[in-house]
PDB file of C-alpha atoms in Angstrom:
ATOM      1  CA  MET A   1       0.140   0.055   0.106  1.00  0.00           C
ATOM      2  CA  LYS A   2       1.459   3.240  -0.976  1.00  0.00           C
ATOM      3  CA  LYS A   3       0.284   6.550   0.739  1.00  0.00           C
ATOM      4  CA  THR A   4       0.171   9.971  -0.634  1.00  0.00           C
ATOM      5  CA  LYS A   5      -0.587  13.284   1.202  1.00  0.00           C
ATOM      6  CA  THR A   6      -2.106  16.458  -0.577  1.00  0.00           C
ATOM      7  CA  ASN A   7      -1.799  19.418   2.036  1.00  0.00           C
ATOM      8  CA  ASP A   8      -4.130  21.597   0.374  1.00  0.00           C
ATOM      9  CA  LYS A   9      -7.478  19.809   1.309  1.00  0.00           C
ATOM     10  CA  LYS A  10      -6.257  17.319   3.847  1.00  0.00           C
ATOM     11  CA  MET A  11      -6.964  14.716   1.553  1.00  0.00           C
ATOM     12  CA  GLU A  12      -4.873  11.600   1.384  1.00  0.00           C
ATOM     13  CA  MET A  13      -4.388   8.893  -1.279  1.00  0.00           C
ATOM     14  CA  LEU A  14      -3.931   5.372  -0.485  1.00  0.00           C
ATOM     15  CA  ARG A  15      -3.043   2.621  -3.435  1.00  0.00           C
ATOM     16  CA  VAL A  16      -3.796  -0.643  -2.115  1.00  0.00           C
ATOM     17  CA  GLU A  17      -1.332  -3.676  -4.047  1.00  0.00           C
ATOM     18  CA  GLY A  18      -2.023  -7.272  -3.980  1.00  0.00           C
ATOM     19  CA  GLU A  19      -4.764  -9.450  -2.184  1.00  0.00           C
ATOM     20  CA  MET A  20      -7.530  -7.746   0.143  1.00  0.00           C
ATOM     21  CA  THR A  21      -8.057 -10.679   1.648  1.00  0.00           C
ATOM     22  CA  ILE A  22      -8.539 -12.255   5.418  1.00  0.00           C
ATOM     23  CA  TYR A  23      -4.930 -12.686   5.577  1.00  0.00           C
ATOM     24  CA  ARG A  24      -3.821  -9.108   5.188  1.00  0.00           C
ATOM     25  CA  ALA A  25      -6.812  -7.978   6.987  1.00  0.00           C
ATOM     26  CA  GLU A  26      -5.111  -6.546  10.210  1.00  0.00           C
ATOM     27  CA  GLU A  27      -2.341  -4.611   8.011  1.00  0.00           C
ATOM     28  CA  LEU A  28      -5.088  -3.155   5.957  1.00  0.00           C
ATOM     29  CA  LYS A  29      -7.417  -2.219   8.652  1.00  0.00           C
ATOM     30  CA  GLN A  30      -4.670   0.041  10.162  1.00  0.00           C
ATOM     31  CA  MET A  31      -3.542   1.252   6.662  1.00  0.00           C
ATOM     32  CA  LEU A  32      -7.207   2.019   5.811  1.00  0.00           C
ATOM     33  CA  LEU A  33      -8.394   3.740   9.128  1.00  0.00           C
ATOM     34  CA  ALA A  34      -5.344   5.325  10.211  1.00  0.00           C
ATOM     35  CA  PRO A  35      -5.819   8.331   7.482  1.00  0.00           C
ATOM     36  CA  LEU A  36      -9.131   8.942   8.604  1.00  0.00           C
ATOM     37  CA  GLU A  37      -7.987  10.025  11.856  1.00  0.00           C
ATOM     38  CA  HIS A  38      -6.993  13.553  10.419  1.00  0.00           C
ATOM     39  CA  ALA A  39      -7.788  13.607   6.701  1.00  0.00           C
ATOM     40  CA  ALA A  40     -11.042  15.358   5.643  1.00  0.00           C
ATOM     41  CA  ALA A  41     -10.862  13.248   2.273  1.00  0.00           C
ATOM     42  CA  LEU A  42      -9.366   9.777   1.762  1.00  0.00           C
ATOM     43  CA  GLU A  43      -9.193   8.470  -2.010  1.00  0.00           C
ATOM     44  CA  ILE A  44      -8.152   4.675  -2.376  1.00  0.00           C
ATOM     45  CA  ASP A  45      -7.078   3.398  -5.482  1.00  0.00           C
ATOM     46  CA  LEU A  46      -7.831   0.068  -6.270  1.00  0.00           C
ATOM     47  CA  SER A  47      -6.336  -0.614  -9.813  1.00  0.00           C
ATOM     48  CA  ALA A  48      -3.584  -2.820  -8.281  1.00  0.00           C
ATOM     49  CA  VAL A  49      -6.151  -5.203  -6.260  1.00  0.00           C
ATOM     50  CA  THR A  50      -5.562  -8.767  -7.445  1.00  0.00           C
ATOM     51  CA  GLU A  51      -8.187 -10.535  -5.120  1.00  0.00           C
ATOM     52  CA  LEU A  52     -11.086  -9.055  -2.981  1.00  0.00           C
ATOM     53  CA  ASP A  53     -12.973 -11.551  -0.391  1.00  0.00           C
ATOM     54  CA  THR A  54     -15.503 -10.821   2.137  1.00  0.00           C
ATOM     55  CA  SER A  55     -12.931  -9.756   4.630  1.00  0.00           C
ATOM     56  CA  GLY A  56     -11.311  -7.140   2.402  1.00  0.00           C
ATOM     57  CA  LEU A  57     -14.823  -6.180   1.527  1.00  0.00           C
ATOM     58  CA  GLN A  58     -15.753  -5.545   5.225  1.00  0.00           C
ATOM     59  CA  LEU A  59     -12.767  -3.330   5.612  1.00  0.00           C
ATOM     60  CA  LEU A  60     -13.927  -1.062   2.641  1.00  0.00           C
ATOM     61  CA  MET A  61     -17.491  -0.981   4.147  1.00  0.00           C
ATOM     62  CA  LEU A  62     -15.873  -0.160   7.702  1.00  0.00           C
ATOM     63  CA  ALA A  63     -13.538   2.640   6.054  1.00  0.00           C
ATOM     64  CA  LYS A  64     -16.630   4.125   4.478  1.00  0.00           C
ATOM     65  CA  LYS A  65     -18.290   4.139   7.915  1.00  0.00           C
ATOM     66  CA  THR A  66     -15.671   5.406   9.761  1.00  0.00           C
ATOM     67  CA  ALA A  67     -15.516   8.084   7.252  1.00  0.00           C
ATOM     68  CA  GLN A  68     -19.193   9.046   7.222  1.00  0.00           C
ATOM     69  CA  ALA A  69     -18.847   9.171  11.153  1.00  0.00           C
ATOM     70  CA  ARG A  70     -16.027  11.717  10.945  1.00  0.00           C
ATOM     71  CA  GLN A  71     -17.985  13.357   8.470  1.00  0.00           C
ATOM     72  CA  ALA A  72     -14.823  12.905   6.026  1.00  0.00           C
ATOM     73  CA  GLU A  73     -14.906  11.946   2.151  1.00  0.00           C
ATOM     74  CA  LEU A  74     -13.806   8.557   1.177  1.00  0.00           C
ATOM     75  CA  HIS A  75     -13.516   7.972  -2.684  1.00  0.00           C
ATOM     76  CA  LEU A  76     -12.926   4.348  -4.222  1.00  0.00           C
ATOM     77  CA  VAL A  77     -11.052   4.846  -7.673  1.00  0.00           C
ATOM     78  CA  ARG A  78      -9.964   2.760 -10.496  1.00  0.00           C
ATOM     79  CA  HIS A  79     -11.475  -0.416  -9.480  1.00  0.00           C
ATOM     80  CA  SER A  80      -9.414  -3.567 -10.572  1.00  0.00           C
ATOM     81  CA  PRO A  81     -11.042  -6.447 -12.247  1.00  0.00           C
ATOM     82  CA  ALA A  82     -11.206  -8.536  -9.266  1.00  0.00           C
ATOM     83  CA  VAL A  83     -13.199  -5.575  -7.058  1.00  0.00           C
ATOM     84  CA  LEU A  84     -15.461  -5.054 -10.067  1.00  0.00           C
ATOM     85  CA  GLU A  85     -16.120  -8.394 -10.275  1.00  0.00           C
ATOM     86  CA  VAL A  86     -17.226  -8.442  -6.780  1.00  0.00           C
ATOM     87  CA  PHE A  87     -18.871  -5.054  -6.560  1.00  0.00           C
ATOM     88  CA  GLU A  88     -21.127  -6.182  -9.867  1.00  0.00           C
ATOM     89  CA  LEU A  89     -22.172  -9.838  -8.354  1.00  0.00           C
ATOM     90  CA  LEU A  90     -23.159  -7.722  -5.019  1.00  0.00           C
ATOM     91  CA  ASN A  91     -24.642  -4.632  -6.471  1.00  0.00           C
ATOM     92  CA  LEU A  92     -22.479  -2.318  -4.067  1.00  0.00           C
ATOM     93  CA  ALA A  93     -21.621   0.694  -6.501  1.00  0.00           C
ATOM     94  CA  PRO A  94     -24.660   2.442  -5.059  1.00  0.00           C
ATOM     95  CA  TYR A  95     -23.080   1.627  -1.079  1.00  0.00           C
ATOM     96  CA  PHE A  96     -20.029   3.213  -2.216  1.00  0.00           C
ATOM     97  CA  GLY A  97     -21.195   6.052  -4.265  1.00  0.00           C
ATOM     98  CA  ASP A  98     -18.153   5.945  -6.659  1.00  0.00           C
ATOM     99  CA  GLN A  99     -18.254   5.654 -10.220  1.00  0.00           C
ATOM    100  CA  LEU A 100     -17.562   2.213 -11.451  1.00  0.00           C
ATOM    101  CA  VAL A 101     -16.419   1.840 -15.027  1.00  0.00           C
ATOM    102  CA  ILE A 102     -17.591  -1.585 -15.838  1.00  0.00           C
ATOM    103  CA  GLN A 103     -16.677  -3.139 -19.499  1.00  0.00           C
ATOM    104  CA  PRO A 104     -19.219  -4.641 -21.509  1.00  0.00           C
ATOM    105  CA  ARG A 105     -18.887  -8.657 -21.586  1.00  0.00           C
ATOM    106  CA  ALA A 106     -18.263 -10.124 -24.807  1.00  0.00           C
TER     107      ALA A 106
END
């Protein structure tokens, strides 16, 4: 996971790399929630996520609820095919409120 800070609006950007699974849940939880303690906005780049299981999905939902409770913005961007597959299957785009770019199936 890579962090980038932009000072103009207290926005932080994270790029999640690799699996978002039960095996990394504790590590990912810390990294997703820590910026929400002080940032007014958090953007999470999901383009390098190779696998998303229910634990990873729960962490994204926890980050969304934490951001809402702290009156901060949370945006998920550049969804990988693995993320899109889960979001499409469970119809989660409305929950997160971010635009998904889903490629038409052949």
